[in-house]
Amino acid sequence: MRNSRIAAALLVAALAGCGTTERFKEKMSGFVGQPESAVLAAYGAPTSFYQATDGTRAIRYRRGGTTVMPGLTTYQPVRVNTTGTASFSQNVLRPPVNATYSQQSTAMVPVQGAPTSINLWCEVTFMLDLKGIVQSWSADGNHCTAK
């Protein structure tokens, strides 16, 4: 749970540098009152469209992709046991003194967590009147941002 909150916070921070939802809203609202050709010039052919019986149209654009957030690095304690023998020689006339030792310590070892894939998408629908003029727009998704 903690990892997903941190990953989400990192994602928000990363996306904030790329674009904002406010800028996206401004950009989309700029098409209201414009002909369909202005939308087509900016975004190309729509992903899908719908023609109502009254002649009005809806054109829809969908974009998306996947970003991968690296796994978090945590530090796990690992107990280290060290044993051995040490020889000390004070002078050549005396035999060396052998001593055994045993030591226990804890080392903190980095552990890399699994990466997380995040699907990003945005779907925008423009509503056109009978003359092909954009009357309104709506958007849905988790990545509706613009620079």
XYZ file of N, CA and C in Angstrom:
441
model
N 0.830 -1.191 0.000
C 0.000 0.000 0.000
C 0.871 1.250 0.000
N 1.891 1.237 0.849
C 2.791 2.390 0.931
C 3.509 2.597 -0.399
N 3.945 1.494 -1.026
C 4.642 1.590 -2.309
C 3.745 2.196 -3.380
N 2.451 1.822 -3.387
C 1.553 2.365 -4.412
C 1.307 3.855 -4.189
N 1.268 4.288 -2.926
C 1.100 5.723 -2.658
C 2.322 6.509 -3.101
N 3.485 5.959 -2.843
C 4.716 6.639 -3.259
C 4.799 6.673 -4.777
N 4.466 5.548 -5.427
C 4.489 5.501 -6.894
C 3.504 6.502 -7.478
N 2.319 6.607 -6.880
C 1.331 7.567 -7.364
C 1.830 8.999 -7.192
N 2.475 9.276 -6.069
C 3.020 10.616 -5.838
C 4.116 10.937 -6.850
N 4.961 9.950 -7.131
C 6.015 10.162 -8.126
C 5.412 10.392 -9.509
N 4.362 9.650 -9.824
C 3.702 9.812 -11.124
C 3.105 11.210 -11.252
N 2.445 11.657 -10.214
C 1.856 13.001 -10.248
C 2.950 14.050 -10.437
N 4.048 13.888 -9.722
C 5.153 14.842 -9.852
C 5.747 14.811 -11.254
N 5.886 13.617 -11.818
C 6.444 13.496 -13.168
C 5.517 14.110 -14.209
N 4.224 13.844 -14.062
C 3.275 14.373 -15.041
C 3.093 15.875 -14.903
N 3.269 16.399 -13.714
C 3.121 17.842 -13.505
C 4.135 18.606 -14.341
N 5.308 18.040 -14.537
C 6.330 18.696 -15.346
C 6.027 18.614 -16.829
N 5.197 17.654 -17.227
C 4.911 17.447 -18.648
C 3.721 18.264 -19.129
N 2.742 18.442 -18.328
C 1.554 19.163 -18.749
C 0.587 19.267 -17.584
N -0.456 20.081 -17.782
C -1.435 20.258 -16.716
C -2.837 20.062 -17.255
N -3.745 19.724 -16.364
C -5.140 19.582 -16.770
C -5.739 20.954 -17.081
N -5.304 21.981 -16.385
C -5.815 23.329 -16.676
C -5.456 23.753 -18.098
N -4.209 23.507 -18.486
C -3.787 23.845 -19.853
C -4.567 23.013 -20.867
N -4.835 21.762 -20.531
C -5.631 20.892 -21.405
C -7.031 21.475 -21.602
N -7.671 21.883 -20.506
C -9.020 22.463 -20.591
C -9.019 23.728 -21.452
N -8.000 24.574 -21.269
C -7.891 25.796 -22.083
C -7.768 25.449 -23.566
N -6.926 24.468 -23.854
C -6.679 24.077 -25.237
C -7.945 23.520 -25.887
N -8.650 22.641 -25.184
C -9.873 22.046 -25.731
C -10.973 23.101 -25.874
N -11.098 23.981 -24.892
C -12.124 25.031 -24.951
C -11.866 25.983 -26.113
N -10.618 26.095 -26.536
C -10.281 26.948 -27.677
C -10.895 26.463 -28.987
N -11.322 25.196 -29.031
C -11.950 24.669 -30.246
C -13.440 24.985 -30.325
N -14.057 25.357 -29.204
C -15.486 25.680 -29.210
C -15.708 26.910 -30.098
N -16.643 26.788 -31.050
C -16.919 27.855 -32.007
C -16.084 27.740 -33.279
N -15.136 26.805 -33.300
C -14.276 26.600 -34.475
C -14.862 25.500 -35.370
N -14.525 25.522 -36.650
C -15.002 24.453 -37.532
C -14.286 23.135 -37.250
N -14.914 22.056 -37.670
C -14.330 20.723 -37.502
C -12.929 20.650 -38.095
N -12.701 21.389 -39.163
C -11.392 21.361 -39.819
C -10.268 21.819 -38.883
N -10.581 22.687 -37.923
C -9.560 23.130 -36.964
C -9.131 21.970 -36.064
N -10.090 21.154 -35.652
C -9.782 19.981 -34.823
C -8.995 18.969 -35.653
N -9.444 18.749 -36.899
C -8.751 17.794 -37.775
C -7.322 18.247 -38.068
N -7.130 19.546 -38.234
C -5.777 20.055 -38.496
C -4.870 19.835 -37.284
N -5.432 19.932 -36.096
C -4.631 19.777 -34.880
C -4.372 18.316 -34.526
N -5.364 17.445 -34.735
C -5.260 16.068 -34.236
C -5.397 14.988 -35.302
N -5.652 15.365 -36.533
C -5.785 14.352 -37.579
C -7.150 13.685 -37.536
N -7.210 12.530 -38.171
C -8.483 11.799 -38.234
C -8.874 11.322 -36.839
N -10.173 11.407 -36.522
C -10.611 10.968 -35.196
C -10.530 9.446 -35.062
N -10.470 8.998 -33.824
C -10.465 7.562 -33.527
C -11.812 6.956 -33.899
N -12.879 7.707 -33.627
C -14.230 7.263 -33.990
C -15.125 8.492 -34.118
N -16.299 8.281 -34.712
C -17.266 9.376 -34.818
C -18.665 8.786 -34.811
N -19.645 9.679 -34.554
C -21.035 9.264 -34.521
C -21.871 10.346 -35.187
N -22.755 9.939 -36.075
C -23.664 10.867 -36.754
C -25.057 10.619 -36.192
N -25.631 11.617 -35.527
C -26.976 11.493 -34.967
C -28.018 11.664 -36.080
N -29.230 11.224 -35.808
C -30.298 11.318 -36.808
C -30.649 12.765 -37.135
N -30.373 13.684 -36.201
C -30.664 15.101 -36.466
C -29.552 15.789 -37.245
N -28.487 15.047 -37.582
C -27.404 15.603 -38.382
C -26.202 16.091 -37.584
N -26.357 16.196 -36.262
C -25.194 16.592 -35.458
C -24.211 15.424 -35.400
N -22.965 15.750 -35.105
C -21.927 14.718 -35.085
C -21.123 14.804 -33.790
N -20.560 13.677 -33.444
C -19.600 13.612 -32.346
C -18.345 12.969 -32.912
N -17.194 13.615 -32.688
C -15.925 13.001 -33.101
C -15.103 12.758 -31.852
N -14.458 11.606 -31.804
C -13.757 11.191 -30.598
C -12.301 10.870 -30.916
N -11.442 11.328 -30.018
C -10.008 11.043 -30.095
C -9.604 10.311 -28.822
N -8.796 9.291 -28.985
C -8.291 8.547 -27.825
C -6.780 8.404 -27.970
N -6.081 8.751 -26.924
C -4.633 8.557 -26.901
C -4.292 7.833 -25.607
N -3.184 7.153 -25.634
C -2.810 6.432 -24.438
C -1.445 5.802 -24.582
N -1.006 5.253 -23.517
C 0.277 4.578 -23.483
C 0.516 4.023 -22.093
N 1.664 3.469 -21.927
C 2.036 2.876 -20.647
C 3.356 3.483 -20.190
N 3.415 3.791 -18.926
C 4.670 4.230 -18.336
C 5.027 3.233 -17.242
N 6.298 3.059 -17.026
C 6.754 2.115 -16.013
C 7.476 2.887 -14.916
N 6.972 2.723 -13.718
C 7.607 3.338 -12.555
C 8.563 2.306 -11.972
N 9.816 2.683 -11.763
C 10.759 1.710 -11.201
C 10.340 1.321 -9.788
N 10.735 0.132 -9.408
C 10.440 -0.328 -8.055
C 11.206 0.490 -7.029
N 10.656 0.571 -5.860
C 11.303 1.319 -4.787
C 12.453 0.518 -4.204
N 13.488 1.202 -3.812
C 14.612 0.553 -3.151
C 14.413 0.680 -1.647
N 14.389 -0.455 -0.994
C 14.310 -0.466 0.468
C 15.586 -1.103 1.001
N 15.831 -0.938 2.269
C 17.027 -1.508 2.894
C 16.601 -2.509 3.952
N 17.068 -3.725 3.779
C 16.710 -4.815 4.675
C 17.915 -5.187 5.538
N 17.679 -5.425 6.827
C 18.796 -5.828 7.693
C 19.194 -7.281 7.416
N 20.488 -7.526 7.340
C 21.028 -8.867 7.166
C 22.060 -9.086 8.268
N 21.907 -10.158 9.023
C 22.833 -10.462 10.114
C 24.068 -11.148 9.548
N 25.227 -10.666 9.949
C 26.498 -11.205 9.477
C 27.236 -11.793 10.678
N 27.582 -13.086 10.582
C 28.374 -13.748 11.628
C 29.789 -13.940 11.102
N 30.756 -13.486 11.852
C 32.158 -13.618 11.470
C 32.895 -14.352 12.577
N 33.616 -15.405 12.196
C 34.449 -16.122 13.162
C 35.809 -16.362 12.532
N 36.814 -16.562 13.360
C 38.139 -16.814 12.827
C 39.169 -16.945 13.922
N 40.399 -17.070 13.499
C 41.532 -17.185 14.417
C 42.545 -16.119 14.041
N 43.053 -15.476 15.044
C 44.083 -14.462 14.829
C 45.348 -14.900 15.548
N 46.496 -14.707 14.925
C 47.793 -15.032 15.541
C 48.532 -13.745 15.827
N 49.049 -13.660 17.044
C 49.811 -12.491 17.443
C 51.206 -12.953 17.857
N 52.186 -12.310 17.351
C 53.567 -12.636 17.731
C 54.216 -11.364 18.230
N 54.626 -11.388 19.518
C 55.214 -10.194 20.096
C 56.723 -10.127 19.859
N 57.333 -11.258 19.829
C 58.766 -11.268 19.512
C 59.145 -12.675 19.041
N 60.336 -12.820 18.560
C 60.766 -14.086 17.979
C 61.072 -15.151 19.023
N 61.266 -14.777 20.279
C 61.613 -15.751 21.303
C 60.395 -16.462 21.871
N 59.263 -15.876 21.745
C 58.046 -16.486 22.272
C 57.220 -17.032 21.105
N 56.532 -18.105 21.331
C 55.668 -18.619 20.265
C 54.470 -17.669 20.086
N 53.892 -17.673 18.870
C 52.739 -16.791 18.639
C 51.539 -17.192 19.505
N 50.745 -16.226 19.823
C 49.525 -16.452 20.593
C 48.377 -16.514 19.587
N 47.627 -17.583 19.658
C 46.458 -17.735 18.784
C 45.203 -17.410 19.576
N 44.351 -16.651 18.976
C 43.089 -16.304 19.627
C 41.962 -16.497 18.615
N 40.876 -17.017 19.069
C 39.698 -17.140 18.195
C 38.753 -15.993 18.513
N 38.003 -15.647 17.520
C 37.034 -14.567 17.724
C 35.733 -14.922 17.030
N 34.696 -14.332 17.513
C 33.364 -14.484 16.932
C 32.678 -13.133 17.059
N 32.153 -12.673 15.932
C 31.536 -11.346 15.916
C 30.223 -11.429 15.165
N 29.265 -10.670 15.605
C 27.975 -10.623 14.936
C 27.645 -9.159 14.661
N 27.231 -8.869 13.429
C 26.878 -7.493 13.079
C 25.685 -7.522 12.128
N 25.128 -6.369 11.903
C 23.988 -6.241 10.987
C 24.367 -5.281 9.884
N 24.169 -5.720 8.660
C 24.410 -4.868 7.497
C 23.068 -4.562 6.845
N 22.911 -3.355 6.348
C 21.688 -2.967 5.641
C 21.943 -3.146 4.147
N 21.172 -4.039 3.525
C 21.372 -4.402 2.129
C 20.232 -3.820 1.285
N 20.551 -3.121 0.169
C 19.482 -2.576 -0.668
C 18.748 -3.688 -1.417
N 17.416 -3.568 -1.460
C 16.566 -4.521 -2.171
C 15.687 -3.720 -3.128
N 15.747 -4.052 -4.417
C 14.970 -3.345 -5.438
C 13.596 -3.992 -5.564
N 12.543 -3.191 -5.425
C 11.178 -3.688 -5.582
C 10.814 -3.844 -7.039
N 9.717 -4.516 -7.282
C 9.250 -4.760 -8.648
C 8.739 -3.464 -9.278
N 8.960 -3.263 -10.582
C 8.429 -2.074 -11.248
C 6.905 -2.160 -11.385
N 6.285 -1.008 -11.558
C 4.833 -0.930 -11.707
C 4.502 -0.299 -13.056
N 3.684 -0.993 -13.855
C 3.214 -0.438 -15.132
C 1.932 0.341 -14.884
N 1.858 1.533 -15.466
C 0.672 2.371 -15.307
C 0.156 2.727 -16.696
N -1.111 2.375 -16.959
C -1.738 2.719 -18.234
C -2.271 4.144 -18.163
N -1.835 4.976 -19.100
C -2.279 6.369 -19.186
C -3.156 6.515 -20.415
N -4.285 7.222 -20.282
C -5.155 7.399 -21.431
C -6.013 8.648 -21.280
N -6.444 9.135 -22.423
C -7.347 10.281 -22.463
C -8.237 10.138 -23.695
N -9.530 10.354 -23.502
C -10.489 10.286 -24.594
C -11.257 11.606 -24.626
N -11.225 12.277 -25.772
C -11.877 13.575 -25.925
C -12.946 13.461 -27.000
N -14.132 13.959 -26.692
C -15.242 13.961 -27.650
C -15.641 15.405 -27.930
N -15.693 15.761 -29.207
C -16.157 17.084 -29.638
C -17.550 16.918 -30.237
N -18.483 17.750 -29.802
C -19.837 17.742 -30.354
C -19.941 18.855 -31.404
N -20.391 18.480 -32.621
C -20.477 19.414 -33.750
C -21.933 19.640 -34.128
N -22.252 20.878 -34.495
C -23.615 21.159 -34.945
C -23.776 20.788 -36.425
N -24.910 21.140 -36.995
C -25.196 20.784 -38.389
C -24.215 21.400 -39.380
N -23.621 22.536 -39.025
C -22.658 23.206 -39.902
C -21.221 22.733 -39.657
N -21.045 21.789 -38.733
C -19.706 21.286 -38.449
C -18.906 22.179 -37.522
N -19.597 22.983 -36.725
C -18.932 23.866 -35.757
C -18.930 23.184 -34.389
N -17.795 23.239 -33.712
C -17.676 22.619 -32.383
C -18.545 23.405 -31.401
N -19.484 22.694 -30.767
C -20.368 23.306 -29.787
C -19.905 23.055 -28.351
N -19.305 21.876 -28.124
C -18.840 21.535 -26.779
C -17.836 20.390 -26.889
N -17.239 20.084 -25.768
C -16.306 18.962 -25.707
C -16.395 18.330 -24.327
N -15.966 17.095 -24.232
C -15.875 16.411 -22.945
C -14.658 15.499 -22.986
N -14.150 15.168 -21.828
C -12.949 14.321 -21.757
C -13.090 13.340 -20.606
N -12.436 12.213 -20.783
C -12.406 11.193 -19.744
C -11.042 10.526 -19.792
N -10.511 10.160 -18.648
C -9.224 9.466 -18.611
C -8.371 9.950 -17.459
N -7.228 9.314 -17.326
C -6.330 9.658 -16.230
C -5.101 10.435 -16.699
N -5.095 10.832 -17.980
C -3.928 11.560 -18.497
C -4.363 12.618 -19.507
N -5.375 13.387 -19.162
C -5.835 14.476 -20.030
C -5.082 15.735 -19.623
N -3.896 15.901 -20.191
C -3.040 17.037 -19.880
C -2.511 17.643 -21.156
N -2.050 18.865 -21.074
C -1.442 19.539 -22.226
C -0.328 20.436 -21.724
N 0.661 20.638 -22.595
C 1.784 21.528 -22.272
C 1.412 22.948 -22.584
